[in-house]
């Protein structure tokens, strides 16, 4: 049997905005207005691929400029539609993202580079559906939606999907992590198969591979950095190995030592801990806000506004919420509680050190987290960061404990087989001994 591989020529990367958009002077003007100097690596690769109509999978961290990488080709895609605008029914572009905060952020990026009257609207849960339906029915070109609310609107027949020909699944790994696979699949079924599909993700997991295999056509994969789990090198990573009881004091010392212009994101493992740290911050007159899923949408928006406009400089969030916040200029990420997996660690510290800036991450690590010690050491070493002695000790102790545990697990089997040996006699002799007793 022979296997035929289709080797497609892949569009060459661009090095400047002009190379990518020489035919689109309005886009060049918008980029100039935004004072961007040069394309980021993912943009260099993605623009020629997306402008030639190919499907693409972009593996890149948040902060790499991946949104502009798919937003500008989306504008050109809409502008190139053959049906006149007034005759078009339904949006031409759908961008699906894991949470409302991300949806709002993407919409801001769309509006910032506004192109030839292209309109967009956000669709997410937790708010009244009517306004969103009204906005859609007015006729928008781009819908930016969370999977859950998008499904609701589709089921209720509020959305004409026939015209959608450019689909983006942003942060697809997170959507899968959050259990949105069924909703995503329903959305994908509703859209014509001849669409152009873009998937972005920070990690390249087996679940994502399956999704990409089923719903993209010969996609070009663009990977910024390594496919292995590595942390961005623009972040100085510090790991503090301590007991749970010592954390609080060290943490507040750290906060007191922050410079006035620092913007700190503190991530806790639970709502309860988030509330507790938040109250402690208020008692100590530290300019902080907190955000978790138990808070009203209005409170969450207020907290984000306060941190964006500098009214507060410390944001305390649960891990679930912190994943989806996109707050520029975060100088420090503090992992008050260490994440449950290392992909999450990499995501979290990627909240700082973005868009050409450097950042700092400080992670508390207790004995409870020792299962992650070896992987954390690998990530720290790969990024040339200091590895604390306590972390190496925990890694060794965890390894030893695991080996011991494995041996213990095998022991009952061996015991059965060698009961006679344990008595210090041969099997036959042991049997005889047993009988004689
Ligand atoms: P993203 O990875 O899309 O979340 O982008 C992170 C931030 O980088 C956003 O605030 C973008 O506006 C910004 N950004 C996007 N492209 C560029 C660029 N070429 N140069 C500098 N900043 C950029």
Coordinates of C-alpha atoms and ligand atoms in Angstrom, one line a residue:
X1 CA 0.0 0.0 0.0
X2 CA 1.3 3.4 -0.8
X3 CA 0.4 6.6 1.1
X4 CA 0.1 9.8 -0.9
X5 CA 1.1 12.8 1.0
X6 CA -0.2 16.1 -0.4
X7 CA 2.6 18.6 0.0
X8 CA 1.0 22.0 -0.3
X9 CA 3.1 25.1 -0.8
X10 CA 2.7 27.3 2.3
X11 CA 2.5 31.0 1.9
X12 CA 5.8 32.7 3.0
X13 CA 5.8 34.7 6.2
X14 CA 5.8 38.5 6.0
X15 CA 8.2 40.7 7.9
X16 CA 6.3 44.0 7.8
X17 CA 2.7 45.3 7.9
X18 CA 3.2 46.6 4.4
X19 CA 4.1 43.2 3.0
X20 CA 0.9 41.7 4.5
X21 CA -1.5 44.5 3.7
X22 CA -0.1 46.4 0.7
X23 CA -3.6 46.0 -1.0
X24 CA -5.4 47.3 2.0
X25 CA -4.3 50.9 2.8
X26 CA -7.1 51.4 5.4
X27 CA -5.7 48.6 7.5
X28 CA -2.2 50.0 7.3
X29 CA -3.6 53.4 8.5
X30 CA -5.3 51.7 11.4
X31 CA -2.1 49.8 12.4
X32 CA -0.2 53.1 12.3
X33 CA -2.8 54.8 14.5
X34 CA -2.5 52.0 17.0
X35 CA 1.3 52.7 17.0
X36 CA 2.3 49.1 16.4
X37 CA 5.8 48.9 15.1
X38 CA 6.1 45.4 13.6
X39 CA 4.1 42.2 13.3
X40 CA 4.5 39.6 16.0
X41 CA 5.8 36.2 15.0
X42 CA 2.3 34.6 14.8
X43 CA 1.1 37.6 12.7
X44 CA 4.1 37.2 10.3
X45 CA 3.1 33.6 9.7
X46 CA -0.7 33.8 10.0
X47 CA -1.6 36.7 7.8
X48 CA -0.3 35.3 4.4
X49 CA -1.9 31.9 5.3
X50 CA -5.3 33.3 6.2
X51 CA -5.3 35.8 3.4
X52 CA -4.8 32.9 1.0
X53 CA -8.0 31.3 2.4
X54 CA -6.3 28.3 4.2
X55 CA -7.5 26.8 7.4
X56 CA -5.0 27.4 10.2
X57 CA -4.2 26.1 13.7
X58 CA -2.2 28.6 15.7
X59 CA -0.5 27.3 18.7
X60 CA 0.5 30.4 20.6
X61 CA 0.3 31.9 24.1
X62 CA -2.0 34.7 25.0
X63 CA 0.0 37.9 24.5
X64 CA 1.5 36.8 21.2
X65 CA -0.8 39.0 19.2
X66 CA -2.9 36.0 18.0
X67 CA -6.2 37.9 18.0
X68 CA -5.0 40.6 15.6
X69 CA -3.6 37.7 13.5
X70 CA -7.2 36.4 12.9
X71 CA -9.1 39.7 13.2
X72 CA -7.5 41.6 10.3
X73 CA -8.0 38.7 7.7
X74 CA -11.6 38.5 9.0
X75 CA -12.1 42.2 7.9
X76 CA -10.7 41.5 4.5
X77 CA -12.8 38.3 4.2
X78 CA -16.0 40.3 4.9
X79 CA -15.0 43.1 2.6
X80 CA -14.4 40.6 -0.2
X81 CA -17.9 39.1 0.0
X82 CA -19.6 39.1 -3.4
X83 CA -23.1 39.7 -2.2
X84 CA -23.7 43.4 -1.5
X85 CA -23.9 44.2 2.2
X86 CA -27.6 45.2 2.1
X87 CA -28.6 41.8 0.6
X88 CA -26.6 39.7 3.0
X89 CA -28.4 37.8 5.7
X90 CA -26.7 37.0 8.9
X91 CA -23.0 37.5 9.9
X92 CA -20.1 36.4 7.8
X93 CA -17.7 35.9 10.6
X94 CA -18.2 34.0 13.9
X95 CA -15.5 34.1 16.6
X96 CA -16.1 31.7 19.5
X97 CA -14.2 32.2 22.8
X98 CA -14.4 30.5 26.2
X99 CA -15.9 33.3 28.4
X100 CA -17.6 36.6 28.3
X101 CA -14.5 38.5 29.4
X102 CA -12.6 37.2 26.4
X103 CA -15.5 37.9 24.1
X104 CA -15.5 41.5 25.3
X105 CA -11.7 41.8 24.8
X106 CA -11.9 40.4 21.3
X107 CA -14.6 42.9 20.5
X108 CA -12.5 45.7 21.7
X109 CA -9.7 44.6 19.4
X110 CA -12.2 44.4 16.5
X111 CA -13.5 48.0 17.3
X112 CA -10.0 49.4 17.7
X113 CA -9.1 48.5 14.1
X114 CA -12.5 49.3 12.7
X115 CA -12.5 48.7 9.0
X116 CA -14.9 50.1 6.4
X117 CA -18.0 50.2 8.6
X118 CA -17.8 46.5 9.6
X119 CA -20.0 45.9 12.6
X120 CA -19.7 43.4 15.4
X121 CA -21.6 42.3 18.5
X122 CA -20.9 40.2 21.6
X123 CA -23.1 37.3 22.6
X124 CA -22.5 35.8 26.1
X125 CA -24.5 34.4 28.9
X126 CA -25.4 35.9 32.3
X127 CA -27.2 38.9 30.7
X128 CA -30.5 39.5 29.0
X129 CA -30.8 37.8 25.7
X130 CA -33.1 40.4 24.1
X131 CA -30.5 43.1 23.6
X132 CA -28.1 40.6 21.9
X133 CA -30.9 39.3 19.7
X134 CA -31.8 42.9 18.7
X135 CA -28.2 43.7 17.9
X136 CA -27.9 40.5 15.7
X137 CA -31.2 41.3 13.9
X138 CA -30.0 44.8 13.1
X139 CA -27.5 43.0 10.9
X140 CA -23.9 42.5 12.1
X141 CA -20.9 41.3 10.2
X142 CA -19.0 39.7 13.1
X143 CA -20.5 37.8 16.0
X144 CA -18.2 37.1 19.0
X145 CA -19.8 34.5 21.2
X146 CA -19.3 32.1 24.1
X147 CA -20.3 28.6 23.1
X148 CA -23.2 28.3 25.6
X149 CA -25.1 31.4 24.6
X150 CA -24.3 30.8 20.9
X151 CA -26.1 27.4 21.2
X152 CA -29.1 29.0 22.9
X153 CA -29.5 31.6 20.2
X154 CA -29.1 28.9 17.5
X155 CA -31.7 26.7 19.1
X156 CA -34.2 29.5 19.4
X157 CA -33.6 30.3 15.7
X158 CA -32.4 33.8 16.4
X159 CA -29.3 33.4 14.3
X160 CA -29.0 32.9 10.5
X161 CA -25.8 30.9 10.1
X162 CA -26.0 30.4 6.4
X163 CA -23.7 33.3 5.6
X164 CA -20.9 32.4 8.1
X165 CA -17.9 31.6 6.1
X166 CA -15.0 32.5 8.5
X167 CA -15.0 30.8 11.8
X168 CA -12.6 31.2 14.7
X169 CA -12.3 29.0 17.8
X170 CA -10.2 31.1 20.1
X171 CA -8.4 29.4 23.0
X172 CA -9.9 26.1 21.9
X173 CA -8.0 24.2 24.5
X174 CA -9.6 26.1 27.3
X175 CA -13.1 25.6 25.8
X176 CA -12.4 21.9 25.7
X177 CA -11.1 22.1 29.3
X178 CA -14.2 23.8 30.4
X179 CA -16.4 21.1 28.9
X180 CA -17.7 23.0 25.9
X181 CA -17.0 20.3 23.4
X182 CA -20.7 19.4 22.8
X183 CA -21.7 23.1 22.3
X184 CA -18.7 23.7 20.0
X185 CA -19.7 20.7 17.9
X186 CA -23.3 21.9 17.6
X187 CA -22.1 25.3 16.4
X188 CA -19.7 23.6 13.9
X189 CA -22.6 21.5 12.5
X190 CA -24.6 24.6 11.9
X191 CA -22.0 26.3 9.7
X192 CA -21.4 25.5 6.1
X193 CA -18.5 23.1 5.6
X194 CA -16.9 25.3 2.9
X195 CA -16.0 27.9 5.6
X196 CA -12.5 29.0 6.4
X197 CA -11.6 27.8 10.0
X198 CA -9.1 29.2 12.4
X199 CA -8.3 27.5 15.7
X200 CA -6.0 29.0 18.3
X201 CA -4.8 27.3 21.4
X202 CA -1.9 27.6 23.9
X203 CA -1.4 23.9 24.0
X204 CA -1.6 21.1 21.5
X205 CA -3.5 18.3 23.3
X206 CA -4.9 15.1 22.0
X207 CA -8.5 16.4 22.4
X208 CA -7.7 19.5 20.4
X209 CA -6.0 17.4 17.7
X210 CA -9.2 15.3 17.4
X211 CA -11.3 18.5 17.1
X212 CA -8.9 19.9 14.5
X213 CA -8.9 16.7 12.5
X214 CA -12.7 16.6 12.3
X215 CA -13.4 20.2 11.6
X216 CA -10.6 21.7 9.5
X217 CA -9.5 21.1 6.0
X218 CA -5.7 20.5 5.5
X219 CA -4.9 23.2 8.0
X220 CA -1.6 24.8 8.2
X221 CA -0.3 24.6 11.7
X222 CA 1.6 27.6 13.0
X223 CA 3.4 27.1 16.3
X224 CA 5.1 29.9 18.2
X225 CA 7.6 28.4 20.6
X226 CA 7.7 24.8 21.5
X227 CA 4.9 22.2 21.3
X228 CA 6.3 21.0 24.7
X229 CA 5.0 22.8 27.7
X230 CA 7.3 25.8 28.1
X231 CA 6.8 29.1 29.8
X232 CA 7.3 32.4 28.1
X233 CA 10.8 33.7 28.5
X234 CA 9.7 37.2 29.1
X235 CA 8.6 36.3 32.6
X236 CA 10.9 36.1 35.6
X237 CA 9.7 33.1 37.5
X238 CA 10.1 32.8 41.3
X239 CA 9.0 29.8 43.3
X240 CA 8.6 30.1 47.1
X241 CA 8.6 26.7 48.8
X242 CA 6.7 27.1 52.1
X243 CA 4.2 25.7 54.5
X244 CA 0.5 26.6 54.0
X245 CA 0.7 28.5 57.4
X246 CA 3.7 30.6 56.3
X247 CA 2.2 31.8 53.0
X248 CA 0.0 34.6 54.2
X249 CA 2.8 36.6 55.9
X250 CA 5.2 36.2 53.1
X251 CA 2.4 37.1 50.6
X252 CA 1.5 40.4 52.4
X253 CA 5.2 41.3 52.7
X254 CA 5.5 40.9 48.9
X255 CA 2.4 43.1 48.3
X256 CA 3.8 45.8 50.6
X257 CA 7.1 45.8 48.6
X258 CA 5.4 46.3 45.2
X259 CA 6.2 49.6 43.4
X260 CA 3.3 52.1 43.0
X261 CA 2.9 51.4 39.3
X262 CA 2.9 47.6 39.6
X263 CA -0.3 45.8 38.6
X264 CA -0.6 42.5 40.4
X265 CA -2.9 39.5 39.6
X266 CA -3.2 37.2 42.6
X267 CA -4.7 33.7 41.8
X268 CA -6.3 31.6 44.5
X269 CA -7.6 28.0 44.3
X270 CA -11.1 28.7 45.6
X271 CA -13.8 31.4 45.9
X272 CA -13.4 31.2 49.7
X273 CA -9.7 31.9 49.6
X274 CA -10.3 34.7 47.1
X275 CA -12.8 36.4 49.5
X276 CA -10.5 35.9 52.5
X277 CA -7.4 37.4 50.8
X278 CA -9.6 40.2 49.5
X279 CA -10.9 41.1 52.9
X280 CA -7.4 41.0 54.3
X281 CA -6.2 43.3 51.6
X282 CA -9.0 45.8 52.4
X283 CA -8.2 45.6 56.1
X284 CA -4.6 46.5 55.2
X285 CA -5.7 49.3 52.9
X286 CA -4.2 47.7 49.9
X287 CA -5.9 49.0 46.6
X288 CA -7.5 45.7 45.6
X289 CA -10.5 44.2 43.9
X290 CA -11.6 40.6 43.7
X291 CA -13.4 38.6 41.1
X292 CA -14.9 35.1 41.0
X293 CA -17.9 33.3 39.5
X294 CA -20.0 33.9 42.6
X295 CA -20.0 37.6 41.9
X296 CA -22.6 39.4 39.8
X297 CA -21.7 40.3 36.2
X298 CA -21.8 44.0 37.2
X299 CA -19.4 43.5 40.1
X300 CA -17.1 41.6 37.8
X301 CA -17.1 44.4 35.2
X302 CA -16.6 47.0 37.9
X303 CA -13.6 45.1 39.2
X304 CA -12.1 44.8 35.7
X305 CA -12.7 48.6 35.1
X306 CA -11.0 49.5 38.4
X307 CA -8.0 47.4 37.6
X308 CA -7.9 48.7 34.0
X309 CA -8.1 52.4 34.9
X310 CA -5.7 52.1 37.9
X311 CA -8.2 52.7 40.7
X312 CA -7.0 49.3 42.0
X313 CA -3.6 47.8 41.5
X314 CA -4.2 44.3 42.9
X315 CA -6.7 41.9 41.4
X316 CA -7.5 38.8 43.3
X317 CA -9.2 36.1 41.3
X318 CA -10.0 32.4 41.3
X319 CA -8.1 30.2 38.8
X320 CA -11.3 29.7 36.7
X321 CA -11.8 33.4 36.3
X322 CA -8.2 34.4 36.0
X323 CA -7.9 32.1 32.9
X324 CA -10.2 34.3 30.9
X325 CA -9.2 37.8 32.0
X326 CA -7.2 39.8 29.6
X327 CA -5.8 42.7 31.4
X328 CA -2.9 44.5 29.9
X329 CA 0.1 45.7 31.8
X330 CA 0.0 43.1 34.5
X331 CA 3.5 43.3 36.0
X332 CA 3.2 40.5 38.5
X333 CA 1.2 37.2 38.7
X334 CA 1.2 35.7 42.2
X335 CA 0.1 32.1 42.4
X336 CA -1.2 32.2 46.0
X337 CA -2.3 28.6 45.4
X338 CA -0.3 26.5 43.0
X339 CA -2.4 25.4 39.9
X340 CA -3.7 21.8 39.5
X341 CA -1.7 21.2 36.4
X342 CA 1.3 22.6 34.6
X343 CA -0.5 23.7 31.5
X344 CA -2.5 26.0 33.8
X345 CA 0.8 27.2 35.4
X346 CA 2.1 28.2 32.0
X347 CA -1.3 30.0 31.1
X348 CA -1.3 31.8 34.4
X349 CA 2.2 33.2 34.2
X350 CA 1.5 34.2 30.6
X351 CA -0.8 36.9 32.0
X352 CA 2.2 39.0 32.4
X353 CA 5.3 39.7 30.2
X354 CA 3.1 40.3 27.2
X355 CA 3.3 42.4 24.0
X356 CA 7.1 42.9 24.2
X357 CA 7.1 43.7 27.9
X358 CA 8.7 41.7 30.8
X359 CA 6.9 40.5 33.8
X360 CA 7.3 38.6 37.0
X361 CA 5.6 35.5 38.5
X362 CA 5.8 34.4 42.1
X363 CA 4.4 31.0 42.9
X364 CA 3.9 29.5 46.3
X365 CA 4.6 25.8 46.4
X366 CA 3.7 23.6 49.4
X367 CA 4.1 19.9 50.0
X368 CA 0.5 19.4 48.8
X369 CA 1.8 20.4 45.3
X370 CA 4.8 18.1 45.3
X371 CA 3.4 16.0 42.4
X372 CA 4.2 19.0 40.1
X373 CA 7.7 19.6 41.5
X374 CA 9.6 17.7 38.7
X375 CA 7.6 19.3 35.9
X376 CA 8.0 22.7 37.4
X377 CA 11.8 22.2 37.7
X378 CA 11.9 21.3 34.0
X379 CA 10.0 24.5 33.1
X380 CA 12.2 26.7 35.3
X381 CA 15.4 25.2 33.9
X382 CA 14.2 25.5 30.3
X383 CA 13.7 29.2 30.9
X384 CA 17.0 29.6 32.8
X385 CA 15.3 30.4 36.1
X386 CA 16.5 29.7 39.6
X387 CA 15.3 26.4 41.0
X388 CA 15.0 26.5 44.8
X389 CA 16.6 23.7 46.8
X390 CA 13.3 23.0 48.6
X391 CA 11.7 22.3 45.2
X392 CA 14.4 19.7 44.3
X393 CA 14.0 18.1 47.7
X394 CA 10.2 17.9 47.3
X395 CA 10.7 16.4 43.8
X396 CA 13.1 13.8 45.2
X397 CA 10.8 12.9 48.1
X398 CA 7.8 12.6 45.8
X399 CA 9.8 10.3 43.5
X400 CA 11.0 8.2 46.4
X401 CA 7.5 8.0 47.9
X402 CA 6.1 6.9 44.5
X403 CA 8.7 4.2 44.0
X404 CA 8.0 2.9 47.5
X405 CA 4.3 3.0 46.8
X406 CA 4.7 1.0 43.6
X407 CA 6.8 -1.5 45.5
X408 CA 4.2 -1.7 48.2
X409 CA 1.4 -2.2 45.7
X410 CA 3.3 -5.2 44.3
X411 CA 4.1 -6.6 47.7
X412 CA 0.8 -8.5 48.3
X413 CA 1.3 -10.4 45.0
X414 CA 4.8 -11.2 45.9
X415 CA 3.8 -12.2 49.4
X416 CA 1.4 -14.8 47.9
X417 CA 4.0 -16.2 45.7
X418 CA 6.7 -16.3 48.2
X419 CA 5.0 -17.0 51.5
X420 CA 7.0 -20.1 51.7
X421 CA 10.2 -18.2 51.1
X422 CA 9.3 -15.7 53.8
X423 CA 9.1 -18.6 56.2
X424 CA 12.6 -19.5 55.1
X425 CA 11.7 -22.8 53.6
X426 CA 11.0 -24.3 50.1
X427 CA 7.5 -24.5 48.8
X428 CA 7.2 -28.3 49.3
X429 CA 8.6 -28.0 52.8
X430 CA 6.3 -25.1 53.6
X431 CA 3.3 -27.2 52.5
X432 CA 4.4 -30.0 54.7
X433 CA 5.0 -27.6 57.5
X434 CA 1.5 -26.3 57.1
X435 CA 0.0 -29.7 57.1
X436 CA 1.8 -30.8 60.2
X437 CA 0.6 -27.7 62.1
Ligands
LIG1 P1 -3.3 38.8 22.1 O1 -2.2 37.7 22.1 O2 -4.1 38.8 20.9 O3 -4.1 38.7 23.3 O4 -2.5 40.2 22.1 C1 -2.0 40.7 23.3 C2 -1.8 42.2 23.2 O5 -0.8 42.5 22.2 C3 -3.0 43.0 22.8 O6 -3.2 44.1 23.6 C4 -2.7 43.5 21.3 O7 -3.4 44.7 21.0 C5 -1.2 43.6 21.3 N1 -0.6 43.5 20.0 C6 -1.2 42.8 19.0 N2 -0.3 42.9 17.9 C7 0.7 43.6 18.3 C8 1.9 44.0 17.6 N3 2.2 43.7 16.3 N4 2.8 44.8 18.3 C9 2.6 45.1 19.6 N5 1.4 44.8 20.3 C10 0.5 44.0 19.6

